[in-house]
Amino acid sequence: MLIQALCDYYDELAKEGKVLPEGYSNQAVHYLIALTHDGKFDGFRDIPGQENKEKSDKEKSSHESSNVILPKRTEKSSIESNLIEHRPLYIFGLNFDKKTNTFTPNDKTNKAKKSHEAFVQKNLEFIEGLDSPIINAYRKFIENWIPDNETENLHLLNFGKKYSNSNFAFCLSENQTILLHEDKLIKEHVERMLENTPTENKYSSQCAITGEILPIARTHSKIKTIFGGLPTGTVLVGYKAPAGCSYCNEQSYNSNISEIAMKKYTNALNILIADKNHKMVIDDVTAIFWANGGTKNERCSDLFDSFVNDDEVNEQDDKSTKTETNQMLKDTFALARSGELTKDRLASIVEIDENIDFYIVGLKPNSSRLAVKFIHRKKFADILYNIARHQADMTIIGRTKRIPLWRLEKELVSPKSIKKNADASLLSAIFKSILYGSPYPVYLLSTLVTRAKTDADDESRKFKSVNSVRAGAIRACINRKSRALNEKEELSVALDINNTNQAYLCGRLFAVLQKIQETAAAPAKLNRTIKDAYFSSAASKPALVFPKLISLSQNHMKKLDERNYVFFNKLTEEIISKLEGQFPDTLTLTDQGRFMIGYYHQDQDFYTKKTKED
């Protein structure tokens, strides 16, 4: 399904003229190498029209790259030069030593020397007989550049640490808009070479994608810029071990995917990965998403990204699009929260065809290959509806913004932990629950409850162990489980004084007792509250802890003024009366979640502005 869908996407892009012709590839280039008319190296230049985004972070420096179209790049790990080379080791034949900040042509395997020799031979043969100012300068540079004599070159020494991680194109020093790879003679010569390339005698069979008898691809092109993947790229389809081969076939002849289908799906996948609007990283998994139908349905990908990743659209930027999107999302989530959202109303709000197929694929590099961690194909209207329901389920008092996936992940890890990423399998399960509208994994509720019990509030109260994100997610877990069992959803968005669940009431009571302690100590700030000492045990074994807490609260009540004394006394009696004088011995995981919500609701209610009637 995946390769077929990618081939279809490629066909749509080809109809629109948005894919590269055969024999060319996109290459990220960081700087231009400026050459004088007599072929002398005249330093490095920024690419015209490129924003200079130099960033220094102690020893690291990054530079914004630009994609340029070059003759197809080699994918071999062995020494092999490209036409119009972009790699510094091939062009200059020098290694950069980061420890001594020096350049040298020497290394253990003579790779620099061999790479430069391959560059000189291939590119001199390629431009033989061609005549233009930039080509002649390029030829003279190749003929006259001797790596052994250039180890003290000032242009290189000033460039320093950026050398090894940069890619280059060539221009004339006097006119930096004259680029070698855009020269008319170069382009015509490449076209002639492609037309005259001899075809190999390839193995033909029935293609598993098209069903036609076609030449089968022996190896598959690499997928680049996958998070955590090799710099040279990784393959989606590859056979190396004999155990993966059958019927005496070697390498990817075992997959029966034709050369045509292979080029389509690899190109489509590389195009999607290169576009930030078509991917997001979920921990160590790169999620790629696209809508069937090519770029005419690009808006689907934009909406999906906004629904899942954005907590709020910045209305100060690009008002014509982002403000419109933000209002669209607000309208959608408002209907979802009120329970009035239907798929028909959703389709009319976002103005999309509800029958568009939408694909979401999770890829993770495994050695030199890609593992497909998940693949989902659903109608786009169904996906948006489920995401809207997810955000509605996560809604709770005290939070006005949506909860993006990255924000939820942040709450699954202790703020003091060195590891900042949550369990990858849990994130994948959450993502699946969002897309399909199914109950959240039990492990999510378990993790949230554990974090709420073990993480401590900081002194400034800017971080709370039971905050709006954790409380909203706990509420969503419990309510979705109830919905799946056809039970009534019991946890409301704000404080529910009519909720008589014992765990919920215990949570409310704990918040009241904590508030009594803080009010009694005011204006001084307490170094340690009852929450710091008893919250975890109160959420697990209320009968063991609450009698002691109530006894302690009597000492705090004596310090209150009359107005606060009456208020807290009435509130405490009201909650205890609903408990009927008995605290639960132990609370299950779900009840501990209810305890957290009761605590959060009551705590937020103390800070909610009241009307005269209230």
Coordinates of C-alpha atoms in Angstrom, one line a residue:
M1 CA 0.0 0.0 0.0
L2 CA 2.8 2.5 0.9
I3 CA 4.8 2.2 -2.3
Q4 CA 1.7 2.2 -4.4
A5 CA 0.4 5.4 -2.7
L6 CA 3.8 7.1 -3.1
C7 CA 3.9 6.2 -6.8
D8 CA 0.4 7.7 -7.2
Y9 CA 1.6 10.9 -5.4
Y10 CA 4.6 11.1 -7.8
D11 CA 2.3 10.7 -10.8
E12 CA 0.2 13.6 -9.6
L13 CA 3.3 15.8 -9.1
A14 CA 4.5 14.8 -12.6
K15 CA 1.2 16.0 -14.1
E16 CA 1.7 19.4 -12.4
G17 CA 5.4 19.6 -13.5
K18 CA 6.6 19.6 -9.9
V19 CA 9.2 16.7 -10.0
L20 CA 12.7 16.7 -11.4
P21 CA 13.3 15.1 -14.8
E22 CA 15.3 11.8 -15.0
G23 CA 19.0 12.3 -14.4
Y24 CA 18.8 15.3 -12.0
S25 CA 18.6 15.7 -8.3
N26 CA 18.1 18.4 -5.7
Q27 CA 21.2 19.1 -3.7
A28 CA 21.5 21.3 -0.6
V29 CA 24.3 23.9 -1.2
H30 CA 25.6 26.2 1.6
Y31 CA 28.1 28.5 -0.2
L32 CA 29.5 29.4 -3.6
I33 CA 33.1 29.0 -4.5
A34 CA 34.1 32.2 -6.3
L35 CA 36.6 31.8 -9.2
T36 CA 38.4 34.5 -11.1
H37 CA 38.6 34.4 -15.0
D38 CA 42.0 32.7 -14.8
G39 CA 40.7 30.0 -12.5
K40 CA 42.1 31.2 -9.2
F41 CA 40.1 30.5 -6.0
D42 CA 38.8 33.8 -4.7
G43 CA 37.0 32.8 -1.5
F44 CA 33.5 31.8 -0.5
R45 CA 30.3 33.7 -1.2
D46 CA 26.7 33.5 0.0
I47 CA 24.2 32.2 -2.5
P48 CA 22.3 35.2 -4.2
G49 CA 18.9 35.7 -2.6
Q50 CA 19.7 33.4 0.3
E51 CA 19.1 34.7 3.8
N52 CA 22.2 34.6 5.9
K53 CA 21.3 32.8 9.0
E54 CA 24.6 32.3 10.7
K55 CA 24.1 31.0 14.2
S56 CA 26.9 30.5 16.8
D57 CA 26.5 28.1 19.7
K58 CA 29.9 28.0 21.3
E59 CA 31.8 25.8 18.9
K60 CA 29.0 25.1 16.4
S61 CA 27.9 27.2 13.5
S62 CA 25.1 26.5 11.0
H63 CA 24.3 28.2 7.7
E64 CA 21.1 28.1 5.8
S65 CA 21.3 26.0 2.7
S66 CA 19.6 26.4 -0.7
N67 CA 18.4 23.6 -2.9
V68 CA 19.9 23.6 -6.4
I69 CA 19.3 21.2 -9.3
L70 CA 22.4 19.3 -10.3
P71 CA 23.1 16.2 -12.4
K72 CA 22.2 13.1 -10.4
R73 CA 24.4 12.6 -7.4
T74 CA 26.2 9.3 -6.7
E75 CA 25.0 7.2 -3.9
K76 CA 28.0 4.9 -3.6
S77 CA 30.0 5.0 -0.4
S78 CA 33.2 4.2 -2.3
I79 CA 35.2 7.0 -4.1
E80 CA 33.3 8.2 -7.1
S81 CA 33.0 11.8 -8.2
N82 CA 29.9 13.7 -9.4
L83 CA 29.6 15.9 -12.4
I84 CA 29.8 19.5 -11.0
E85 CA 31.1 18.2 -7.7
H86 CA 29.7 19.7 -4.5
R87 CA 31.7 18.0 -1.8
P88 CA 34.7 19.8 -0.3
L89 CA 37.0 16.7 0.0
Y90 CA 36.7 16.1 -3.8
I91 CA 37.0 19.7 -4.8
F92 CA 39.9 20.8 -2.6
G93 CA 41.5 17.4 -1.8
L94 CA 42.1 18.5 1.8
N95 CA 41.1 17.3 5.2
F96 CA 40.4 19.8 8.1
D97 CA 41.8 18.9 11.5
K98 CA 39.4 20.4 14.1
K99 CA 42.0 20.0 16.9
T100 CA 44.7 22.0 15.3
N101 CA 42.5 24.1 12.9
T102 CA 44.8 23.1 10.0
F103 CA 44.3 21.6 6.5
T104 CA 46.2 18.6 5.3
P105 CA 46.1 16.4 2.2
N106 CA 47.3 13.4 4.2
D107 CA 45.2 10.7 5.8
K108 CA 45.6 7.0 6.6
T109 CA 43.8 5.7 3.5
N110 CA 44.8 8.6 1.1
K111 CA 41.0 9.2 0.6
A112 CA 41.5 13.0 0.1
K113 CA 44.1 12.4 -2.6
K114 CA 42.1 9.7 -4.4
S115 CA 38.8 11.8 -4.2
H116 CA 40.5 14.8 -5.7
E117 CA 42.1 12.8 -8.5
A118 CA 38.6 11.3 -9.3
F119 CA 37.1 14.8 -9.4
V120 CA 39.8 16.1 -11.7
Q121 CA 39.6 13.2 -14.1
K122 CA 35.8 13.1 -14.4
N123 CA 35.1 16.8 -14.6
L124 CA 37.9 17.6 -17.1
E125 CA 36.5 14.9 -19.4
F126 CA 33.0 16.2 -18.9
I127 CA 33.8 19.8 -19.9
E128 CA 36.2 19.0 -22.7
G129 CA 35.3 21.0 -25.8
L130 CA 32.9 23.4 -23.9
D131 CA 33.7 27.1 -24.0
S132 CA 32.2 29.8 -21.8
P133 CA 33.6 32.2 -19.2
I134 CA 32.5 30.1 -16.2
I135 CA 33.4 26.8 -17.8
N136 CA 36.9 28.1 -18.7
A137 CA 37.5 29.4 -15.1
Y138 CA 36.3 26.0 -13.8
R139 CA 38.7 24.1 -16.1
K140 CA 41.7 26.3 -15.1
F141 CA 40.8 25.8 -11.4
I142 CA 40.8 22.0 -11.8
E143 CA 44.1 22.0 -13.7
N144 CA 46.0 24.4 -11.4
W145 CA 44.7 23.5 -8.0
I146 CA 47.4 21.4 -6.2
P147 CA 46.2 20.3 -2.6
D148 CA 49.8 20.0 -1.3
N149 CA 50.4 23.7 -2.1
E150 CA 47.1 25.0 -0.6
T151 CA 47.3 23.9 3.1
E152 CA 48.0 27.6 4.1
N153 CA 45.3 29.1 1.8
L154 CA 43.9 32.1 3.7
H155 CA 40.4 31.6 2.3
L156 CA 40.3 28.1 3.6
L157 CA 41.8 28.9 7.0
N158 CA 39.3 31.7 7.6
F159 CA 36.5 29.3 6.6
G160 CA 37.7 26.8 9.2
K161 CA 35.2 24.6 10.9
K162 CA 32.4 25.2 8.4
Y163 CA 34.5 23.4 5.7
S164 CA 33.7 19.8 6.4
N165 CA 29.9 20.2 6.8
S166 CA 29.3 22.5 3.8
N167 CA 28.4 21.8 0.2
F168 CA 29.4 24.1 -2.6
A169 CA 28.5 25.4 -6.1
F170 CA 30.7 27.5 -8.4
C171 CA 30.4 31.1 -9.6
L172 CA 32.5 33.8 -11.2
S173 CA 34.1 36.2 -8.7
E174 CA 33.2 39.3 -10.8
N175 CA 29.6 38.3 -11.2
Q176 CA 28.1 35.9 -8.6
T177 CA 24.9 35.4 -10.6
I178 CA 26.8 33.4 -13.2
L179 CA 26.7 29.9 -11.8
L180 CA 28.4 26.9 -13.3
H181 CA 25.5 24.5 -12.9
E182 CA 23.1 27.0 -14.7
D183 CA 25.4 27.5 -17.7
K184 CA 23.5 26.8 -20.9
L185 CA 26.3 24.7 -22.4
I186 CA 26.6 22.6 -19.2
K187 CA 22.8 21.8 -19.3
E188 CA 22.8 20.9 -23.0
H189 CA 25.8 18.6 -22.5
V190 CA 24.2 16.8 -19.6
E191 CA 21.0 16.3 -21.7
R192 CA 23.1 14.7 -24.5
M193 CA 24.8 12.4 -22.1
L194 CA 21.5 11.3 -20.7
E195 CA 20.1 10.6 -24.1
N196 CA 23.2 8.5 -25.1
T197 CA 23.4 6.5 -21.8
P198 CA 23.4 2.8 -22.8
T199 CA 20.8 0.7 -21.2
E200 CA 21.9 -2.4 -19.3
N201 CA 20.5 -5.8 -19.9
K202 CA 18.3 -5.9 -16.9
Y203 CA 16.3 -8.7 -15.3
S204 CA 12.6 -8.3 -16.2
S205 CA 9.6 -9.7 -14.4
Q206 CA 6.1 -8.7 -13.4
C207 CA 6.3 -5.5 -11.3
A208 CA 4.6 -5.9 -7.9
I209 CA 3.3 -2.3 -8.1
T210 CA 2.2 -1.8 -11.8
G211 CA 1.5 -5.5 -12.7
E212 CA 3.4 -5.0 -16.0
I213 CA 6.4 -7.0 -17.2
L214 CA 9.3 -4.4 -16.7
P215 CA 13.0 -4.3 -15.8
I216 CA 13.3 -4.9 -12.1
A217 CA 15.4 -2.6 -9.9
R218 CA 18.5 -4.4 -8.6
T219 CA 19.1 -1.7 -5.9
H220 CA 16.8 1.1 -4.6
S221 CA 17.7 4.7 -4.3
K222 CA 18.3 6.1 -0.8
I223 CA 15.9 8.2 1.3
K224 CA 17.7 11.2 2.8
T225 CA 17.4 13.5 5.7
I226 CA 15.4 11.1 7.9
F227 CA 15.8 11.9 11.5
G228 CA 18.6 9.7 13.0
G229 CA 19.4 8.2 9.6
L230 CA 22.8 8.0 7.8
P231 CA 24.0 11.2 6.2
T232 CA 24.3 9.3 2.9
G233 CA 20.7 8.1 3.1
T234 CA 18.9 4.9 4.0
V235 CA 16.9 2.5 1.9
L236 CA 13.3 1.5 2.4
V237 CA 13.8 -1.7 0.3
G238 CA 17.0 -3.6 0.5
Y239 CA 18.3 -7.2 0.7
K240 CA 21.7 -8.1 2.0
A241 CA 21.6 -11.3 4.2
P242 CA 21.1 -14.5 2.3
A243 CA 18.2 -15.4 4.6
G244 CA 16.2 -12.6 2.9
C245 CA 16.7 -14.0 -0.6
S246 CA 14.7 -16.6 -2.5
Y247 CA 14.6 -18.4 -5.8
C248 CA 18.3 -17.6 -6.4
N249 CA 17.5 -13.9 -6.7
E250 CA 20.0 -11.3 -5.4
Q251 CA 19.6 -7.9 -3.8
S252 CA 16.3 -6.1 -4.5
Y253 CA 15.4 -8.5 -7.4
N254 CA 13.6 -10.3 -4.5
S255 CA 11.2 -7.4 -4.2
N256 CA 10.0 -7.4 -7.8
I257 CA 9.6 -3.7 -7.9
S258 CA 10.4 -2.2 -11.3
E259 CA 13.0 0.5 -12.0
I260 CA 10.1 2.9 -12.9
A261 CA 8.2 2.3 -9.7
M262 CA 11.4 2.4 -7.6
K263 CA 12.3 5.9 -9.0
K264 CA 8.8 7.1 -8.5
Y265 CA 8.4 6.1 -4.8
T266 CA 11.9 7.1 -3.8
N267 CA 11.6 10.5 -5.4
A268 CA 8.1 11.1 -3.9
L269 CA 9.3 10.1 -0.5
N270 CA 12.4 12.4 -0.7
I271 CA 10.2 15.3 -1.8
L272 CA 7.8 14.8 1.1
I273 CA 10.6 14.5 3.7
A274 CA 12.3 17.6 2.4
D275 CA 9.1 19.6 3.0
K276 CA 8.6 20.7 6.6
N277 CA 4.9 21.0 5.9
H278 CA 4.7 17.3 5.2
K279 CA 6.6 15.8 8.2
M280 CA 6.9 16.0 11.9
V281 CA 9.2 14.1 14.3
I282 CA 7.5 12.1 17.1
D283 CA 10.4 11.3 19.4
D284 CA 12.7 9.3 17.1
V285 CA 10.1 8.5 14.5
T286 CA 9.7 10.7 11.4
A287 CA 6.0 11.0 10.5
I288 CA 5.3 11.8 6.8
F289 CA 1.8 12.8 5.7
W290 CA 0.1 13.7 2.5
A291 CA -3.2 13.8 0.8
N292 CA -4.1 11.9 -2.3
G293 CA -4.5 14.1 -5.4
G294 CA -1.1 16.0 -5.4
T295 CA -0.6 19.6 -4.6
K296 CA -4.2 20.6 -5.2
N297 CA -5.0 19.0 -1.8
E298 CA -1.9 20.5 -0.1
R299 CA -4.3 22.4 2.3
C300 CA -5.1 19.1 3.9
S301 CA -1.5 18.7 5.0
D302 CA -1.3 22.2 6.3
L303 CA -4.5 21.8 8.3
F304 CA -3.4 18.4 9.7
D305 CA -0.1 20.0 10.9
S306 CA -1.9 22.9 12.5
F307 CA -4.5 20.6 14.2
V308 CA -1.8 18.3 15.7
N309 CA 1.2 20.5 16.3
D310 CA 0.1 24.1 17.0
D311 CA -1.2 25.2 20.3
E312 CA -2.2 28.6 18.8
V313 CA -1.6 30.3 15.4
N314 CA 0.3 33.6 15.6
E315 CA -2.1 36.1 14.2
Q316 CA 0.7 38.7 13.8
D317 CA 2.2 36.7 11.0
D318 CA 0.7 36.3 7.5
K319 CA -2.8 37.5 8.5
S320 CA -4.3 36.4 5.2
T321 CA -3.7 32.7 5.9
K322 CA -2.8 32.1 9.5
T323 CA -5.6 34.1 11.0
E324 CA -8.1 32.4 8.7
T325 CA -6.7 29.0 9.8
N326 CA -6.8 30.0 13.5
Q327 CA -10.4 31.0 13.3
M328 CA -11.2 27.8 11.4
L329 CA -9.6 25.8 14.2
K330 CA -11.4 27.8 16.9
D331 CA -14.8 27.2 15.3
T332 CA -14.1 23.5 14.9
F333 CA -13.0 23.0 18.5
A334 CA -15.8 25.1 19.9
L335 CA -18.3 22.8 18.2
A336 CA -16.4 19.7 19.3
R337 CA -16.5 20.9 23.0
S338 CA -20.2 21.6 22.8
G339 CA -20.9 18.2 21.2
E340 CA -22.4 19.7 18.1
L341 CA -19.6 18.8 15.7
T342 CA -20.5 16.5 12.9
K343 CA -18.5 15.4 9.8
D344 CA -20.7 17.4 7.5
R345 CA -20.3 20.6 9.6
L346 CA -16.6 20.0 9.8
A347 CA -16.3 19.6 6.0
S348 CA -18.2 22.9 5.5
I349 CA -16.0 24.8 8.0
V350 CA -12.6 23.7 6.6
E351 CA -13.9 23.6 3.0
I352 CA -12.4 20.3 2.0
D353 CA -13.6 17.2 0.1
E354 CA -14.5 14.7 2.9
N355 CA -13.6 11.8 0.6
I356 CA -9.9 12.7 0.2
D357 CA -7.6 9.8 1.2
F358 CA -5.0 10.9 3.7
Y359 CA -1.8 8.9 4.5
I360 CA 0.4 9.1 7.6
V361 CA 3.5 7.0 7.7
G362 CA 6.0 6.6 10.5
L363 CA 9.6 5.8 9.5
K364 CA 12.6 5.0 11.8
P365 CA 16.1 4.3 10.6
N366 CA 17.5 0.9 11.5
S367 CA 21.2 0.6 10.5
S368 CA 21.2 1.4 6.8
R369 CA 17.5 0.6 6.3
L370 CA 14.2 2.2 7.2
A371 CA 11.6 0.5 9.4
V372 CA 8.0 1.4 8.8
K373 CA 6.7 1.9 12.4
F374 CA 3.1 2.6 11.4
I375 CA 1.0 3.5 8.3
H376 CA -2.5 4.9 8.5
R377 CA -4.9 5.6 5.6
K378 CA -8.2 7.3 6.3
K379 CA -10.6 9.8 4.9
F380 CA -9.3 13.2 5.7
A381 CA -12.6 14.4 7.1
D382 CA -12.5 11.4 9.6
I383 CA -9.0 12.3 10.7
L384 CA -9.9 16.0 11.3
Y385 CA -13.1 15.0 13.1
N386 CA -11.1 12.6 15.4
I387 CA -8.4 15.2 16.1
A388 CA -11.1 17.8 17.0
R389 CA -12.7 15.3 19.4
H390 CA -9.3 14.6 20.9
Q391 CA -8.7 18.3 21.6
A392 CA -12.2 18.6 23.0
D393 CA -11.6 15.7 25.3
M394 CA -8.3 17.3 26.5
T395 CA -10.1 20.6 27.3
I396 CA -10.2 21.6 31.0
I397 CA -10.6 24.7 33.0
G398 CA -7.5 26.8 33.3
R399 CA -6.3 26.2 29.7
T400 CA -7.5 28.2 26.7
K401 CA -5.0 26.8 24.1
R402 CA -5.0 23.5 22.4
I403 CA -2.6 20.8 23.5
P404 CA -0.2 19.9 20.7
L405 CA 1.4 16.4 20.6
W406 CA 4.8 17.8 21.6
R407 CA 3.3 19.5 24.7
L408 CA 1.7 16.3 25.8
E409 CA 5.0 14.4 25.4
K410 CA 6.7 17.0 27.6
E411 CA 4.4 16.2 30.5
L412 CA 5.2 12.4 30.3
V413 CA 8.8 13.0 31.4
S414 CA 10.1 14.3 34.7
P415 CA 11.3 18.0 34.4
K416 CA 14.4 16.9 36.3
S417 CA 15.2 14.0 34.0
I418 CA 18.2 14.1 31.7
K419 CA 16.2 12.1 29.2
K420 CA 13.7 14.6 27.6
N421 CA 11.8 12.1 25.3
A422 CA 8.9 9.9 26.3
D423 CA 8.6 6.3 25.4
A424 CA 8.4 6.0 21.6
S425 CA 5.9 3.1 21.7
L426 CA 3.6 5.1 24.0
L427 CA 3.7 8.1 21.7
S428 CA 2.9 5.9 18.7
A429 CA -0.1 4.5 20.6
I430 CA -1.3 8.0 21.6
F431 CA -1.0 9.1 17.9
K432 CA -3.0 6.1 16.8
S433 CA -5.7 6.8 19.4
I434 CA -6.0 10.4 18.2
L435 CA -6.3 9.4 14.5
Y436 CA -8.9 6.7 15.1
G437 CA -10.8 8.3 18.0
S438 CA -10.2 5.1 20.1
P439 CA -9.5 5.0 23.9
Y440 CA -6.1 6.2 24.9
P441 CA -3.5 3.5 26.0
V442 CA -3.7 2.6 29.7
Y443 CA 0.0 3.3 29.9
L444 CA -0.8 7.0 29.2
L445 CA -3.0 7.3 32.3
S446 CA -0.5 5.3 34.3
T447 CA 2.4 7.6 33.3
L448 CA 0.4 10.8 33.9
V449 CA -0.7 9.7 37.4
T450 CA 2.8 8.6 38.3
R451 CA 4.3 12.0 37.1
A452 CA 1.6 13.9 39.1
K453 CA 2.4 11.9 42.2
T454 CA 6.2 12.1 42.0
D455 CA 7.0 15.5 40.5
A456 CA 7.2 18.4 42.9
D457 CA 5.9 21.9 42.5
D458 CA 8.6 24.5 42.2
E459 CA 8.8 27.3 44.7
S460 CA 7.5 29.9 42.3
R461 CA 4.5 27.7 41.5
K462 CA 5.3 28.2 37.8
F463 CA 5.5 24.4 37.5
K464 CA 2.8 22.3 39.1
S465 CA 2.8 18.5 39.1
V466 CA -1.0 18.6 38.4
N467 CA -1.2 21.2 35.7
S468 CA -3.7 21.9 32.9
V469 CA -2.1 19.6 30.4
R470 CA -1.8 16.6 32.7
A471 CA -5.2 17.2 34.2
G472 CA -6.7 17.6 30.7
A473 CA -5.1 14.4 29.5
I474 CA -6.2 12.4 32.6
R475 CA -9.7 13.6 32.1
A476 CA -9.6 12.6 28.4
C477 CA -8.3 9.1 29.3
I478 CA -11.1 8.4 31.8
N479 CA -13.9 9.9 29.8
R480 CA -12.9 8.0 26.6
K481 CA -12.8 4.8 28.5
S482 CA -16.3 5.5 29.8
R483 CA -17.5 6.4 26.3
A484 CA -16.1 3.1 24.9
L485 CA -18.1 1.2 27.6
N486 CA -21.2 3.1 26.7
E487 CA -21.1 4.7 30.2
K488 CA -21.9 8.3 31.0
E489 CA -18.9 10.7 30.9
E490 CA -18.4 11.7 34.5
L491 CA -15.6 14.3 34.5
S492 CA -16.6 17.8 33.5
V493 CA -14.4 20.6 32.2
A494 CA -14.7 22.6 35.4
L495 CA -15.6 21.9 39.1
D496 CA -18.6 19.7 39.4
I497 CA -20.1 20.1 42.9
N498 CA -22.7 17.4 42.1
N499 CA -20.1 14.7 41.5
T500 CA -20.3 12.2 44.4
N501 CA -17.5 9.9 43.3
Q502 CA -15.4 9.2 46.4
A503 CA -12.0 9.6 44.6
Y504 CA -13.1 12.9 43.1
L505 CA -14.3 14.2 46.5
C506 CA -11.0 13.1 48.1
G507 CA -9.1 15.1 45.5
R508 CA -11.4 18.2 46.2
L509 CA -10.9 17.8 49.9
F510 CA -7.1 17.6 49.6
A511 CA -7.1 20.9 47.6
V512 CA -9.2 22.6 50.3
L513 CA -6.9 21.4 53.1
Q514 CA -3.9 22.7 51.1
K515 CA -5.5 26.0 50.6
I516 CA -6.3 26.3 54.3
Q517 CA -2.7 25.8 55.1
E518 CA -1.5 28.3 52.6
T519 CA -4.1 30.9 53.7
A520 CA -3.1 30.5 57.3
A521 CA 0.5 31.1 56.5
A522 CA 0.0 34.1 54.3
P523 CA 1.6 36.4 53.5
A524 CA 4.6 34.2 54.1
K525 CA 5.4 31.4 51.6
L526 CA 5.7 27.8 52.9
N527 CA 8.8 25.9 52.2
R528 CA 6.9 22.7 52.4
T529 CA 3.1 22.1 52.0
I530 CA 0.9 19.1 52.7
K531 CA 1.0 18.5 49.0
D532 CA 4.8 18.0 49.1
A533 CA 4.5 15.6 52.0
Y534 CA 1.2 13.7 51.5
F535 CA -0.1 14.0 48.0
S536 CA 1.1 10.7 46.6
S537 CA 0.0 8.7 49.6
A538 CA -3.4 10.5 49.8
A539 CA -4.0 9.7 46.1
S540 CA -3.3 6.0 46.8
K541 CA -4.6 5.3 50.3
P542 CA -7.0 8.1 51.4
A543 CA -8.2 6.3 54.6
L544 CA -4.6 6.2 55.9
V545 CA -3.8 9.8 55.3
F546 CA -6.9 12.0 55.5
P547 CA -7.7 11.6 59.2
K548 CA -4.2 13.0 60.0
L549 CA -4.6 15.8 57.4
I550 CA -7.9 16.9 58.9
S551 CA -6.4 16.9 62.3
L552 CA -3.6 19.1 61.1
S553 CA -6.0 21.5 59.4
Q554 CA -7.6 22.3 62.7
N555 CA -4.4 24.0 63.8
H556 CA -4.3 26.0 60.6
M557 CA -8.0 27.0 60.9
K558 CA -7.3 28.7 64.2
K559 CA -5.1 31.2 62.4
L560 CA -7.8 32.3 59.9
D561 CA -9.8 35.4 60.1
E562 CA -13.6 34.9 60.7
R563 CA -14.6 35.3 57.0
N564 CA -12.1 32.7 55.8
Y565 CA -12.8 30.4 58.8
V566 CA -16.5 30.3 57.9
F567 CA -15.9 29.8 54.2
F568 CA -13.4 26.9 54.6
N569 CA -15.3 25.3 57.4
K570 CA -18.5 25.1 55.3
L571 CA -16.6 23.9 52.2
T572 CA -14.9 21.1 54.2
E573 CA -18.1 20.0 55.9
E574 CA -19.9 19.9 52.6
I575 CA -17.3 17.6 51.0
I576 CA -17.0 15.3 54.0
S577 CA -20.7 15.0 54.3
K578 CA -20.8 13.7 50.7
L579 CA -18.1 11.2 51.6
E580 CA -20.5 10.0 54.4
G581 CA -17.7 10.0 56.9
Q582 CA -15.7 7.2 55.2
F583 CA -12.6 7.4 53.1
P584 CA -11.7 4.7 50.6
D585 CA -8.9 2.3 51.8
T586 CA -7.2 2.2 48.4
L587 CA -7.8 3.8 45.0
T588 CA -7.4 2.0 41.6
L589 CA -5.4 3.7 38.8
T590 CA -8.6 5.2 37.3
D591 CA -9.7 6.4 40.7
Q592 CA -6.3 8.0 41.3
G593 CA -7.0 9.8 38.0
R594 CA -10.3 11.0 39.4
F595 CA -8.6 12.1 42.5
M596 CA -6.2 14.3 40.4
I597 CA -9.1 15.9 38.5
G598 CA -11.0 16.6 41.8
Y599 CA -7.9 18.2 43.2
Y600 CA -7.2 20.3 40.0
H601 CA -10.9 21.4 39.7
Q602 CA -11.1 22.6 43.3
D603 CA -7.7 24.3 43.1
Q604 CA -8.6 26.1 39.9
D605 CA -12.0 27.1 41.4
F606 CA -10.2 29.1 44.2
Y607 CA -8.6 31.3 41.5
T608 CA -11.7 31.7 39.4
K609 CA -13.4 35.1 39.6
K610 CA -16.8 34.8 41.3
T611 CA -20.0 36.7 40.7
K612 CA -22.0 38.2 43.5
E613 CA -24.5 35.3 43.3
D614 CA -21.6 32.8 43.5

